[in-house]
Amino acid sequence: MRIPLPPVPLPEHLLAVAREYDDGTRAPAQPRDAATVVVLRDGADPALGPEVYLLRRQVSMDFAGGMAVFPGGGVDQRDFDASVGWAGPDPAAWARRLGTDEELARALVCAAVRETFEESGVLLAGESAGTVVADTTGEDWEADREALVSRELAMTEFLNRRGLVLRTDLLGTWDGWLTPVFEPKRYRTWFFVAALPEGQRTRDVSTESSSVTWLPARVAADQADGGELAMLPPTYLTCLEVGTHASTDEVLAAAEGRTVEMFTPSVEPLGEGWTLSMPDRLRPLVAERRRP
């Protein structure tokens, strides 16, 4: 399955629908808050830069079916629990980074850690602010992960039972994307970055994915350009940007000073037609790849 990557002309039928939202003929769907995490590691070939963990979503999924995505998902009401074990920057600091209030910032960080564990088996938590879980592959861990997925177990209860705290300092702030107004299902998604903790390993555990893979970010973008890997534009553009860095440490260092300004793609001119916009900082990266 090949998805045209930016900048590409919008088909007339989609342009017509977009105009109906612009003129108020249609009302946009309310977006759901979500978090996604770009899990990183340094690969065997340093020349290729950091690798990212990607899941290929089941083609039957009603949102991004068949697409390669990062682990993530919607915020659950229980992610707002203020009693969750916490280490690292406090919710007020995260609120400044994410451009939200403290309550939502706490929920987004909790959702980011929870969804990453649910979809990859990677857990950004430890017994203290200076430790991190070394292995989550045992049967007891898998039982807890499945209980989190089914919502039989809340993240706070899971952490408290095991004497763990969220290692929020292991997360970096990266970006924010809001689905265009003309999409029937919309998400307001905050993008985080995190290194794969030492000793842990990713596993193909998500029921929402048909396969998983580690790829250098720049190679993932190359495969998307070549039609080998289907990606939505935010995933593709994130791979492009992450791929400009030489290592995982370099990506995390770049994340330290970042704050999120949520970006909503809108319709803009492209030659004699129209396309969807992208953040200005990413335009040179795309232009370089499209240069003959």
Short mmCIF file of C-alpha atoms in Angstrom, two decimals:
data_model
loop_
_atom_site.label_atom_id
_atom_site.label_comp_id
_atom_site.label_asym_id
_atom_site.label_seq_id
_atom_site.Cartn_x
_atom_site.Cartn_y
_atom_site.Cartn_z
CA MET A 1 0.00 0.00 0.00
CA ARG A 2 1.51 3.33 -1.03
CA ILE A 3 0.50 6.65 0.49
CA PRO A 4 1.63 9.80 -1.37
CA LEU A 5 4.09 11.73 0.78
CA PRO A 6 4.41 15.50 1.07
CA PRO A 7 4.12 17.62 -0.88
CA VAL A 8 1.58 15.93 -3.16
CA PRO A 9 -1.47 17.31 -5.00
CA LEU A 10 -4.82 16.84 -3.29
CA PRO A 11 -7.45 15.06 -5.39
CA GLU A 12 -10.41 17.23 -6.39
CA HIS A 13 -12.94 15.31 -4.29
CA LEU A 14 -10.86 15.81 -1.13
CA LEU A 15 -10.30 19.47 -1.95
CA ALA A 16 -14.05 19.93 -2.31
CA VAL A 17 -14.65 18.34 1.10
CA ALA A 18 -11.97 20.53 2.70
CA ARG A 19 -13.67 23.63 1.32
CA GLU A 20 -16.97 22.55 2.87
CA TYR A 21 -15.30 22.63 6.29
CA ASP A 22 -13.72 26.00 5.53
CA ASP A 23 -17.04 27.59 4.64
CA GLY A 24 -18.88 26.03 7.58
CA THR A 25 -21.02 23.62 5.55
CA ARG A 26 -19.61 20.74 7.59
CA ALA A 27 -18.55 20.65 11.24
CA PRO A 28 -15.23 18.96 12.05
CA ALA A 29 -15.08 15.94 14.34
CA GLN A 30 -13.80 16.60 17.84
CA PRO A 31 -10.23 15.30 18.17
CA ARG A 32 -9.14 12.86 20.84
CA ASP A 33 -5.95 13.55 22.79
CA ALA A 34 -3.20 10.99 22.16
CA ALA A 35 0.48 10.32 22.76
CA THR A 36 3.03 8.50 20.64
CA VAL A 37 6.65 7.62 21.41
CA VAL A 38 9.54 7.33 18.97
CA VAL A 39 11.56 4.55 20.63
CA LEU A 40 15.21 4.84 19.59
CA ARG A 41 18.38 2.80 19.64
CA ASP A 42 21.78 3.03 17.97
CA GLY A 43 22.10 0.47 15.19
CA ALA A 44 24.95 -1.75 14.06
CA ASP A 45 26.00 0.77 11.39
CA PRO A 46 26.66 4.20 12.97
CA ALA A 47 26.73 5.77 9.51
CA LEU A 48 22.98 5.18 9.18
CA GLY A 49 22.08 7.09 12.34
CA PRO A 50 19.57 6.08 15.03
CA GLU A 51 17.02 3.34 14.51
CA VAL A 52 13.31 3.71 15.28
CA TYR A 53 10.78 1.07 16.29
CA LEU A 54 7.83 0.85 13.90
CA LEU A 55 4.61 -1.17 13.99
CA ARG A 56 2.62 -1.89 10.85
CA ARG A 57 -1.02 -1.49 11.81
CA GLN A 58 -3.55 -4.14 10.85
CA VAL A 59 -5.14 -3.24 7.52
CA SER A 60 -8.54 -3.73 9.16
CA MET A 61 -7.98 -0.82 11.57
CA ASP A 62 -10.33 2.10 10.92
CA PHE A 63 -7.56 4.65 11.47
CA ALA A 64 -4.18 4.39 9.68
CA GLY A 65 -4.86 0.80 8.63
CA GLY A 66 -1.76 -0.74 7.03
CA MET A 67 0.42 2.21 8.04
CA ALA A 68 3.80 2.02 9.77
CA VAL A 69 3.47 3.93 13.05
CA PHE A 70 5.25 4.52 16.35
CA PRO A 71 3.83 3.00 19.55
CA GLY A 72 1.04 5.14 20.94
CA GLY A 73 -2.66 5.70 21.36
CA GLY A 74 -5.41 7.72 22.94
CA VAL A 75 -5.39 9.11 26.46
CA ASP A 76 -7.48 7.01 28.85
CA GLN A 77 -9.49 8.64 31.65
CA ARG A 78 -7.41 6.74 34.21
CA ASP A 79 -4.24 8.36 32.84
CA PHE A 80 -5.35 11.48 34.73
CA ASP A 81 -4.80 9.82 38.15
CA ALA A 82 -2.72 12.32 40.13
CA SER A 83 -1.51 9.63 42.54
CA VAL A 84 0.59 7.85 39.91
CA GLY A 85 4.20 7.20 40.94
CA TRP A 86 6.37 9.88 39.35
CA ALA A 87 10.06 10.67 38.90
CA GLY A 88 11.65 13.36 36.75
CA PRO A 89 10.24 16.72 35.61
CA ASP A 90 6.99 17.47 37.42
CA PRO A 91 3.64 17.97 35.63
CA ALA A 92 4.11 21.75 35.69
CA ALA A 93 7.37 21.42 33.74
CA TRP A 94 5.72 19.02 31.30
CA ALA A 95 2.81 21.42 30.88
CA ARG A 96 5.25 24.11 29.72
CA ARG A 97 6.92 21.70 27.29
CA LEU A 98 3.68 20.30 25.89
CA GLY A 99 1.71 23.54 25.80
CA THR A 100 -1.09 22.22 28.03
CA ASP A 101 -2.38 22.51 31.58
CA GLU A 102 -0.82 20.32 34.27
CA GLU A 103 -3.70 17.85 34.39
CA LEU A 104 -3.49 17.02 30.69
CA ALA A 105 0.32 17.04 30.77
CA ARG A 106 0.31 14.37 33.49
CA ALA A 107 -2.18 12.28 31.52
CA LEU A 108 -0.18 12.57 28.29
CA VAL A 109 3.05 11.45 29.95
CA CYS A 110 1.25 8.56 31.61
CA ALA A 111 -0.41 7.59 28.31
CA ALA A 112 2.95 7.74 26.51
CA VAL A 113 4.56 5.32 28.99
CA ARG A 114 1.48 3.06 29.16
CA GLU A 115 0.96 2.81 25.40
CA THR A 116 4.65 2.14 24.78
CA PHE A 117 4.55 -0.77 27.23
CA GLU A 118 1.28 -2.07 25.82
CA GLU A 119 2.45 -1.97 22.20
CA SER A 120 6.15 -2.84 22.44
CA GLY A 121 6.84 -4.33 25.88
CA VAL A 122 9.19 -1.41 26.68
CA LEU A 123 8.58 0.11 30.12
CA LEU A 124 9.94 3.54 31.03
CA ALA A 125 9.72 3.00 34.78
CA GLY A 126 11.94 2.02 37.70
CA GLU A 127 12.00 1.42 41.44
CA SER A 128 13.47 4.89 41.95
CA ALA A 129 14.45 8.04 40.07
CA GLY A 130 17.83 6.47 39.30
CA THR A 131 16.82 3.00 38.17
CA VAL A 132 14.91 1.50 35.26
CA VAL A 133 13.31 -1.92 34.85
CA ALA A 134 15.85 -4.18 33.16
CA ASP A 135 13.60 -6.91 31.72
CA THR A 136 9.86 -7.16 31.05
CA THR A 137 9.72 -10.45 29.18
CA GLY A 138 8.53 -12.74 32.00
CA GLU A 139 5.06 -14.28 32.12
CA ASP A 140 4.05 -12.07 35.06
CA TRP A 141 4.95 -8.95 33.10
CA GLU A 142 3.04 -10.19 30.09
CA ALA A 143 -0.04 -10.84 32.24
CA ASP A 144 0.10 -7.26 33.54
CA ARG A 145 0.63 -5.88 30.04
CA GLU A 146 -2.43 -7.72 28.76
CA ALA A 147 -4.47 -6.49 31.75
CA LEU A 148 -3.47 -2.92 30.90
CA VAL A 149 -4.50 -3.41 27.28
CA SER A 150 -7.92 -4.78 28.32
CA ARG A 151 -8.30 -1.97 30.90
CA GLU A 152 -8.70 -4.55 33.67
CA LEU A 153 -5.67 -2.89 35.29
CA ALA A 154 -4.95 0.83 35.63
CA MET A 155 -1.42 2.19 35.16
CA THR A 156 -1.31 3.59 38.70
CA GLU A 157 -2.31 0.24 40.20
CA PHE A 158 0.21 -1.58 38.01
CA LEU A 159 3.08 0.67 39.09
CA ASN A 160 2.10 0.72 42.77
CA ARG A 161 1.79 -3.07 42.92
CA ARG A 162 5.34 -3.42 41.59
CA GLY A 163 6.80 -0.52 43.58
CA LEU A 164 7.62 1.46 40.44
CA VAL A 165 7.55 5.11 39.40
CA LEU A 166 7.24 6.62 35.94
CA ARG A 167 10.69 7.67 34.71
CA THR A 168 9.40 10.79 32.98
CA ASP A 169 12.99 12.01 32.55
CA LEU A 170 13.50 9.22 30.01
CA LEU A 171 11.02 10.95 27.69
CA GLY A 172 11.89 13.87 25.43
CA THR A 173 9.46 16.31 23.84
CA TRP A 174 9.40 16.24 20.05
CA ASP A 175 6.31 17.50 18.20
CA GLY A 176 2.54 17.80 18.01
CA TRP A 177 0.12 17.04 15.16
CA LEU A 178 -3.62 17.58 14.92
CA THR A 179 -5.48 15.66 12.20
CA PRO A 180 -6.89 17.95 9.43
CA VAL A 181 -10.43 19.20 9.94
CA PHE A 182 -11.82 17.21 7.00
CA GLU A 183 -10.84 13.80 8.43
CA PRO A 184 -13.76 11.87 9.97
CA LYS A 185 -11.58 10.55 12.83
CA ARG A 186 -9.21 13.05 14.40
CA TYR A 187 -6.42 12.95 16.98
CA ARG A 188 -4.46 15.66 18.75
CA THR A 189 -1.19 13.77 19.15
CA TRP A 190 1.87 14.72 21.15
CA PHE A 191 5.09 13.07 19.90
CA PHE A 192 7.76 12.02 22.43
CA VAL A 193 11.19 10.42 21.96
CA ALA A 194 12.87 7.86 24.24
CA ALA A 195 15.89 5.57 24.13
CA LEU A 196 15.34 1.84 24.52
CA PRO A 197 16.38 1.19 28.15
CA GLU A 198 19.46 -0.95 28.64
CA GLY A 199 18.53 -4.61 29.06
CA GLN A 200 15.02 -4.24 27.68
CA ARG A 201 13.95 -5.41 24.26
CA THR A 202 10.97 -4.74 22.08
CA ARG A 203 8.55 -7.54 21.32
CA ASP A 204 5.83 -8.10 18.72
CA VAL A 205 2.97 -7.95 21.22
CA SER A 206 0.46 -5.42 19.91
CA THR A 207 -2.81 -6.91 18.66
CA GLU A 208 -3.24 -3.77 16.54
CA SER A 209 -0.13 -4.50 14.45
CA SER A 210 0.60 -7.16 11.85
CA SER A 211 4.39 -6.83 12.12
CA VAL A 212 7.10 -4.78 13.80
CA THR A 213 10.58 -3.70 12.77
CA TRP A 214 13.61 -1.65 13.74
CA LEU A 215 14.89 0.59 10.95
CA PRO A 216 17.27 3.53 10.78
CA ALA A 217 14.99 6.57 10.63
CA ARG A 218 16.49 7.75 7.35
CA VAL A 219 16.09 4.27 5.82
CA ALA A 220 12.44 4.19 6.91
CA ALA A 221 11.94 7.50 5.08
CA ASP A 222 13.71 6.08 2.02
CA GLN A 223 11.43 3.04 2.04
CA ALA A 224 8.38 5.26 2.32
CA ASP A 225 9.60 7.29 -0.67
CA GLY A 226 10.07 4.06 -2.60
CA GLY A 227 6.61 2.72 -1.77
CA GLU A 228 7.93 -0.15 0.36
CA LEU A 229 6.55 1.29 3.60
CA ALA A 230 3.25 3.14 4.00
CA MET A 231 3.30 6.09 6.39
CA LEU A 232 1.09 9.00 7.27
CA PRO A 233 2.87 12.35 6.73
CA PRO A 234 3.58 13.03 10.45
CA THR A 235 5.36 9.67 10.81
CA TYR A 236 7.30 10.21 7.59
CA LEU A 237 8.32 13.76 8.52
CA THR A 238 9.37 12.63 12.00
CA CYS A 239 11.57 9.93 10.47
CA LEU A 240 13.08 12.53 8.16
CA GLU A 241 13.90 14.87 11.04
CA VAL A 242 15.15 12.19 13.42
CA GLY A 243 17.27 10.83 10.57
CA THR A 244 19.25 14.07 10.39
CA HIS A 245 20.83 13.19 13.74
CA ALA A 246 23.84 10.93 14.10
CA SER A 247 22.85 9.05 17.24
CA THR A 248 20.17 8.43 19.85
CA ASP A 249 21.97 10.72 22.29
CA GLU A 250 21.94 13.49 19.69
CA VAL A 251 18.17 13.12 19.21
CA LEU A 252 17.58 13.25 22.97
CA ALA A 253 19.80 16.31 23.29
CA ALA A 254 17.81 18.03 20.54
CA ALA A 255 14.59 17.20 22.41
CA GLU A 256 15.73 18.89 25.63
CA GLY A 257 14.93 22.41 24.52
CA ARG A 258 11.81 21.66 22.49
CA THR A 259 8.27 22.73 23.22
CA VAL A 260 5.16 21.66 21.35
CA GLU A 261 3.17 23.93 19.08
CA MET A 262 0.37 21.75 17.79
CA PHE A 263 0.34 21.77 13.98
CA THR A 264 -2.80 21.20 11.90
CA PRO A 265 -2.19 20.62 8.18
CA SER A 266 -4.27 22.93 6.01
CA VAL A 267 -4.78 23.26 2.26
CA GLU A 268 -2.18 25.37 0.46
CA PRO A 269 -1.23 25.99 -3.21
CA LEU A 270 1.06 23.55 -5.03
CA GLY A 271 1.86 24.60 -8.60
CA GLU A 272 -1.48 24.67 -10.36
CA GLY A 273 -3.17 22.57 -7.69
CA TRP A 274 -3.35 22.22 -3.92
CA THR A 275 -1.62 20.23 -1.20
CA LEU A 276 -1.50 19.93 2.59
CA SER A 277 0.85 22.20 4.51
CA MET A 278 3.68 21.12 6.79
CA PRO A 279 5.68 22.89 9.54
CA ASP A 280 8.03 25.45 8.00
CA ARG A 281 11.09 23.95 9.70
CA LEU A 282 10.54 20.70 7.79
CA ARG A 283 10.12 22.20 4.33
CA PRO A 284 13.89 22.30 3.57
CA LEU A 285 14.22 18.58 4.44
CA VAL A 286 11.42 17.65 2.06
CA ALA A 287 12.65 19.99 -0.66
CA GLU A 288 16.12 18.41 -0.47
CA ARG A 289 14.68 14.92 -1.00
CA ARG A 290 12.51 16.05 -3.87
CA ARG A 291 15.37 17.83 -5.68
CA PRO A 292 16.25 16.03 -8.96
#
